[in-house]
PDB file of C-alpha atoms in Angstrom:
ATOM      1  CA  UNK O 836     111.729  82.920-105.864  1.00  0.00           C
ATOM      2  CA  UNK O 837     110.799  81.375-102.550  1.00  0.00           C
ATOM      3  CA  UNK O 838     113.691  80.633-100.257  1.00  0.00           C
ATOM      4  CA  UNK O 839     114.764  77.091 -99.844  1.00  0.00           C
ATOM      5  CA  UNK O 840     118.200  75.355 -98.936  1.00  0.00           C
ATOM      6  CA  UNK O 841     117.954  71.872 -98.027  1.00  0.00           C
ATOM      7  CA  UNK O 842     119.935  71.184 -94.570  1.00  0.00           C
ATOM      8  CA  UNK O 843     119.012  68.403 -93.086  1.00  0.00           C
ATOM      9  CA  UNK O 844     121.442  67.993 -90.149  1.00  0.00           C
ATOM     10  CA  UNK O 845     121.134  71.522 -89.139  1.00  0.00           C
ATOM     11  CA  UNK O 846     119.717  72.991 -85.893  1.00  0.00           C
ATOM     12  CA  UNK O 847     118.809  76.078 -87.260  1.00  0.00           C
ATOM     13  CA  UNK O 848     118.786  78.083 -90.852  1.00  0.00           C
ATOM     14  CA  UNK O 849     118.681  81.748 -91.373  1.00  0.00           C
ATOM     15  CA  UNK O 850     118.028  83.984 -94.543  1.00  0.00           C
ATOM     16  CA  UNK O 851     120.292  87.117 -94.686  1.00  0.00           C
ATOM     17  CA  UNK O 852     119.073  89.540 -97.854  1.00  0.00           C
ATOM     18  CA  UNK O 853     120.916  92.672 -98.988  1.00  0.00           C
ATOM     19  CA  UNK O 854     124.006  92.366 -97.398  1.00  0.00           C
ATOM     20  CA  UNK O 855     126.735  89.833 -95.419  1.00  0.00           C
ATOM     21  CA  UNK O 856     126.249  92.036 -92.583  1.00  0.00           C
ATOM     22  CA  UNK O 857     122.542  91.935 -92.099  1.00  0.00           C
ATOM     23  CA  UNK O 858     120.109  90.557 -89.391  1.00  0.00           C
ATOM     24  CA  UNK O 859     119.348  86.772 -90.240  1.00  0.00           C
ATOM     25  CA  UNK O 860     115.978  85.968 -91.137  1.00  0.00           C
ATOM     26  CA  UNK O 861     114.781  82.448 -88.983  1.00  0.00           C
ATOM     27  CA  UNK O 862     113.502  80.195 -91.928  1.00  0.00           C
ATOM     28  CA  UNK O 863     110.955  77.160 -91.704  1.00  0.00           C
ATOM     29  CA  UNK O 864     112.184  73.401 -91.118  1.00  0.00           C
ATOM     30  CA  UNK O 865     110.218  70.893 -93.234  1.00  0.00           C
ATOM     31  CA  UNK O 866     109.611  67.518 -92.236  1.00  0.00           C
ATOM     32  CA  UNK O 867     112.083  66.318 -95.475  1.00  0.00           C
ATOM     33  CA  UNK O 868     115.061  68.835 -94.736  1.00  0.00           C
ATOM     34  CA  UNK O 869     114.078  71.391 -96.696  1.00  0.00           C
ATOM     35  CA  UNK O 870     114.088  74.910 -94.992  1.00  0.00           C
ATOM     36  CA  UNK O 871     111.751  77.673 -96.237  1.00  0.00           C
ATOM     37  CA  UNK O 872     111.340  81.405 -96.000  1.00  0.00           C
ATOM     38  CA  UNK O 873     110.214  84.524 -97.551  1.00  0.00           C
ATOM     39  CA  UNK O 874     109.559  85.091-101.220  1.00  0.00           C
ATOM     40  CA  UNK O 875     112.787  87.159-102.818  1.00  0.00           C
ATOM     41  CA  UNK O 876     111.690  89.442-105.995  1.00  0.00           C
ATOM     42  CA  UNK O 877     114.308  89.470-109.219  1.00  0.00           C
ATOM     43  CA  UNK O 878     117.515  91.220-108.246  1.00  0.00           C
ATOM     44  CA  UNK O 879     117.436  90.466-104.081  1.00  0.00           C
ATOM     45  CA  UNK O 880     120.988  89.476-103.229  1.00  0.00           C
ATOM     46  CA  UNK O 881     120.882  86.962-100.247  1.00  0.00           C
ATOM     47  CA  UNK O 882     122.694  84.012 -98.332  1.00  0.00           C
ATOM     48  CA  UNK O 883     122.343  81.147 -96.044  1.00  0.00           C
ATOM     49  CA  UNK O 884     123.423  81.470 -92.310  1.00  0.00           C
ATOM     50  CA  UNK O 885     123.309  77.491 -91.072  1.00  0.00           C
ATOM     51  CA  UNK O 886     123.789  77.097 -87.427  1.00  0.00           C
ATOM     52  CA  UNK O 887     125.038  80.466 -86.455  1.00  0.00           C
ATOM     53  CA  UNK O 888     127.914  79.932 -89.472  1.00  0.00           C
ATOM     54  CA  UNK O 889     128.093  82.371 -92.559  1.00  0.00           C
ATOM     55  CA  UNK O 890     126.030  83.696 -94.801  1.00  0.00           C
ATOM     56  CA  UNK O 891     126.942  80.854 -97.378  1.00  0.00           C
ATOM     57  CA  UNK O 892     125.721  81.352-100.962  1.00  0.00           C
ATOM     58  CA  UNK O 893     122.705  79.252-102.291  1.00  0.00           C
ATOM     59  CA  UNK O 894     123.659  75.932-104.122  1.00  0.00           C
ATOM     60  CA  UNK O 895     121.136  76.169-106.022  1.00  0.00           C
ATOM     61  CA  UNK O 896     121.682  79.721-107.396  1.00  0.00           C
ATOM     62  CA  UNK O 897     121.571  80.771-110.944  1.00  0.00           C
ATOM     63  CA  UNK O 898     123.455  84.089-110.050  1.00  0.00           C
ATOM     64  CA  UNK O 899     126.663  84.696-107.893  1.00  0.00           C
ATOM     65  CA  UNK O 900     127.272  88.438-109.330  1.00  0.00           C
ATOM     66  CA  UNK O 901     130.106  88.634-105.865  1.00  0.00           C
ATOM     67  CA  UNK O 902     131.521  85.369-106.793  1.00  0.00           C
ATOM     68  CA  UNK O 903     131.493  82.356-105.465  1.00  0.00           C
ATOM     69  CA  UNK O 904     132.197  82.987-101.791  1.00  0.00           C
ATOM     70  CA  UNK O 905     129.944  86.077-102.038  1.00  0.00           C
ATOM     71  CA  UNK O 906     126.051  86.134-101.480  1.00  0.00           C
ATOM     72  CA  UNK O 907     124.060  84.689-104.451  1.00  0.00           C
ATOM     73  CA  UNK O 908     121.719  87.139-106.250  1.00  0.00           C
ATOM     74  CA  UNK O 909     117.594  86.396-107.175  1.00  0.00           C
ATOM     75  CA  UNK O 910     118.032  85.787-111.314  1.00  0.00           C
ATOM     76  CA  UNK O 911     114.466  85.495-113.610  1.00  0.00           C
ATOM     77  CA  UNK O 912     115.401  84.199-116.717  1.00  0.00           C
ATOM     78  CA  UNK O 913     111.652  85.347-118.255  1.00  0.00           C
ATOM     79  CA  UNK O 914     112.694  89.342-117.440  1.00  0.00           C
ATOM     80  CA  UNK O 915     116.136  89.478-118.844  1.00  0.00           C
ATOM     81  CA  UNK O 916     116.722  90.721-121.973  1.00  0.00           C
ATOM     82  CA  UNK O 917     117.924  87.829-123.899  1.00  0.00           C
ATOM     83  CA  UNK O 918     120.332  89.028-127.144  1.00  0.00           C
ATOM     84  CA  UNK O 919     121.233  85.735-128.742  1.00  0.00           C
ATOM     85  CA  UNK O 920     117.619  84.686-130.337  1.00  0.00           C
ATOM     86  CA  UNK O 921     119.566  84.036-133.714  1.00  0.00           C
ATOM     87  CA  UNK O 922     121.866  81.387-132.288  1.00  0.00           C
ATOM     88  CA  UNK O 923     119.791  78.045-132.814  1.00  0.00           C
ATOM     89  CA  UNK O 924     122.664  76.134-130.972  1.00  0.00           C
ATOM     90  CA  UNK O 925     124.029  72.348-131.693  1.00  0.00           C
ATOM     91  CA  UNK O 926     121.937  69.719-131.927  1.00  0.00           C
ATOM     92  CA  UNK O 927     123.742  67.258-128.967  1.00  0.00           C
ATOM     93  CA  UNK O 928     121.610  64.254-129.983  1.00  0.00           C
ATOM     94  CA  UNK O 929     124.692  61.642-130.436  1.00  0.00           C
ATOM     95  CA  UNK O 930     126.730  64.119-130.260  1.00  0.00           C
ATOM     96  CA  UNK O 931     130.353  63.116-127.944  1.00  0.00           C
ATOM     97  CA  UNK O 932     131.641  65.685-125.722  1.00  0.00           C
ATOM     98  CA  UNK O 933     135.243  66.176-124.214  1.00  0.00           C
ATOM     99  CA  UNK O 934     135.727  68.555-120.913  1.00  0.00           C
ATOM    100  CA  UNK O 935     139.872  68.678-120.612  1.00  0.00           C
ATOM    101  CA  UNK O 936     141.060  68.265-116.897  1.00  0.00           C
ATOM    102  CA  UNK O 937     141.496  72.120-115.688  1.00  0.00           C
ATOM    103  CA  UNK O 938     145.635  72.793-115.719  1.00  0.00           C
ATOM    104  CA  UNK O 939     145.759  71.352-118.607  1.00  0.00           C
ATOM    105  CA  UNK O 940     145.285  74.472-121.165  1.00  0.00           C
ATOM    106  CA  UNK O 941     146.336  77.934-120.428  1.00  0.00           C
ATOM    107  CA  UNK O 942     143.450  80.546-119.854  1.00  0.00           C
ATOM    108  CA  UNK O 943     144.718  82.475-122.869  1.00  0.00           C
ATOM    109  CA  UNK O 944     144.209  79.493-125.100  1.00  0.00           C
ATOM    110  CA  UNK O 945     147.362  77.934-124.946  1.00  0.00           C
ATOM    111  CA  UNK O 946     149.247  74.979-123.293  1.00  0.00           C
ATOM    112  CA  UNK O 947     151.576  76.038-120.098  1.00  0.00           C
ATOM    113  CA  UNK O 948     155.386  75.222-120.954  1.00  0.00           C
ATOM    114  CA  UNK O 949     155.493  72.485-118.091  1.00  0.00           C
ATOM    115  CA  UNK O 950     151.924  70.818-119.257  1.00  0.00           C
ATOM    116  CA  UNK O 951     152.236  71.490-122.756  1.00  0.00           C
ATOM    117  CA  UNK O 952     152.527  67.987-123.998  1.00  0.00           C
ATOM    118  CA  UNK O 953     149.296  67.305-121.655  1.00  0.00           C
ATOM    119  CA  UNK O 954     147.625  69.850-123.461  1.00  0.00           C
ATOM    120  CA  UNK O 955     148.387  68.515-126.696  1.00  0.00           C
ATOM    121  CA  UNK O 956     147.749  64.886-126.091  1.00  0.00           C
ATOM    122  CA  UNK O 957     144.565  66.022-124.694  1.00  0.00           C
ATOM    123  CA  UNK O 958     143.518  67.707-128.510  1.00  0.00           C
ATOM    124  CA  UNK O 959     145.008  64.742-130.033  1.00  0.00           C
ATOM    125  CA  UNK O 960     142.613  62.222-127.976  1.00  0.00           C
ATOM    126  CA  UNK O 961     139.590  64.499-129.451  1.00  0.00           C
ATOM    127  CA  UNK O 962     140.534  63.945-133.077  1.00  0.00           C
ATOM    128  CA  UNK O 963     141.294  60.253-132.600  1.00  0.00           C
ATOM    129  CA  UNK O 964     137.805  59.521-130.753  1.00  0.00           C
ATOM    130  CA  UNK O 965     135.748  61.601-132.824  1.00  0.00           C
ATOM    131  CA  UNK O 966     135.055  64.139-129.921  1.00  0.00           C
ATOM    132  CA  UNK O 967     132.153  66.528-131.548  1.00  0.00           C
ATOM    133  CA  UNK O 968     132.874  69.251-128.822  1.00  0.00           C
ATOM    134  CA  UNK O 969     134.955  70.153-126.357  1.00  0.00           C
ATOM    135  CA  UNK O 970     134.083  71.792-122.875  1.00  0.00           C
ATOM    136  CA  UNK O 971     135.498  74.460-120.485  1.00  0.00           C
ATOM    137  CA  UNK O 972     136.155  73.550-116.987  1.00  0.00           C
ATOM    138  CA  UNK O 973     135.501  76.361-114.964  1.00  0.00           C
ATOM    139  CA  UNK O 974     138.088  77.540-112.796  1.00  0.00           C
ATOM    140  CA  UNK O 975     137.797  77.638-109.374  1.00  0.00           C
ATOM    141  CA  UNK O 976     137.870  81.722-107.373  1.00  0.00           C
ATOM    142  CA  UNK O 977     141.101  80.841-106.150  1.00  0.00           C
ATOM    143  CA  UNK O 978     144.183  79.203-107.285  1.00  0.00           C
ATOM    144  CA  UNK O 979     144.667  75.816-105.654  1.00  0.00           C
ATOM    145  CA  UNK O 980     141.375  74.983-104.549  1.00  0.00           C
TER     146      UNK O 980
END
């Protein structure tokens, strides 16, 4: 994967790989805001350091194995071992989907005490418009954010 972070306002981007700590890495500046650098191979754990501020995590990445905040990690989806080649999935093709607002449902399944009835009006919209499937908001690293 070739390095690339689009940051157009910035003065300067650098490429940090193995660890937060480590020496930046001066990338390219494109003429469209796009900054470039060094190929990474499958498995290279690296970050963004934008005008003398971070390393930041790549937008872009497929793979934040230190969370969110943390430095984002190289991912090749043609060398992993795949284990779900008997799941043929839905077909979505008309198909209406329903993502809850987050708060509303308990991580363990269930509706909170004070947001129950939220919870449950929330299920009972999804039968009464036909919803085909329902989504997971994902939660942000921190509480409050």
């Amino acid at each position: 994967m070739i390095a690339r972070v689009w940051a157009p306002d910035a003065a300067s981007v650098g490429l940090v790989i193995g660890a937060a700590d480590a020496p930046a890495q001066e990338l390219q500046r494109g003429d469209d805001g796009w900054w470039s650098g060094p190929d990474l191979p499958p498995g290279t754990d690296y970050g963004y350091v934008v005008d003398g501020e971070g390393p930041w995590p790549d937008p872009r990445s497929a793979r934040q194995v230190a969370g969110v905040h943390g430095l984002s990690r190289v991912f090749d989806a043609s060398r992993f071992a795949w284990t779900d080649a008997s799941w043929s999935g839905m077909d979505v093709l008309g198909k209406v989907f329903y993502e809850p607002p987050r708060g509303c449902v308990h991580p363990a399944g269930h509706a909170r005490r004070r947001r129950g009835p939220v919870a449950v009006a929330a299920v009972h919209r999804c039968r009464c418009r036909r919803v085909d499937a329902r989504g997971a908001v994902p939660r942000p690293a921190r509480l409050g954010l």
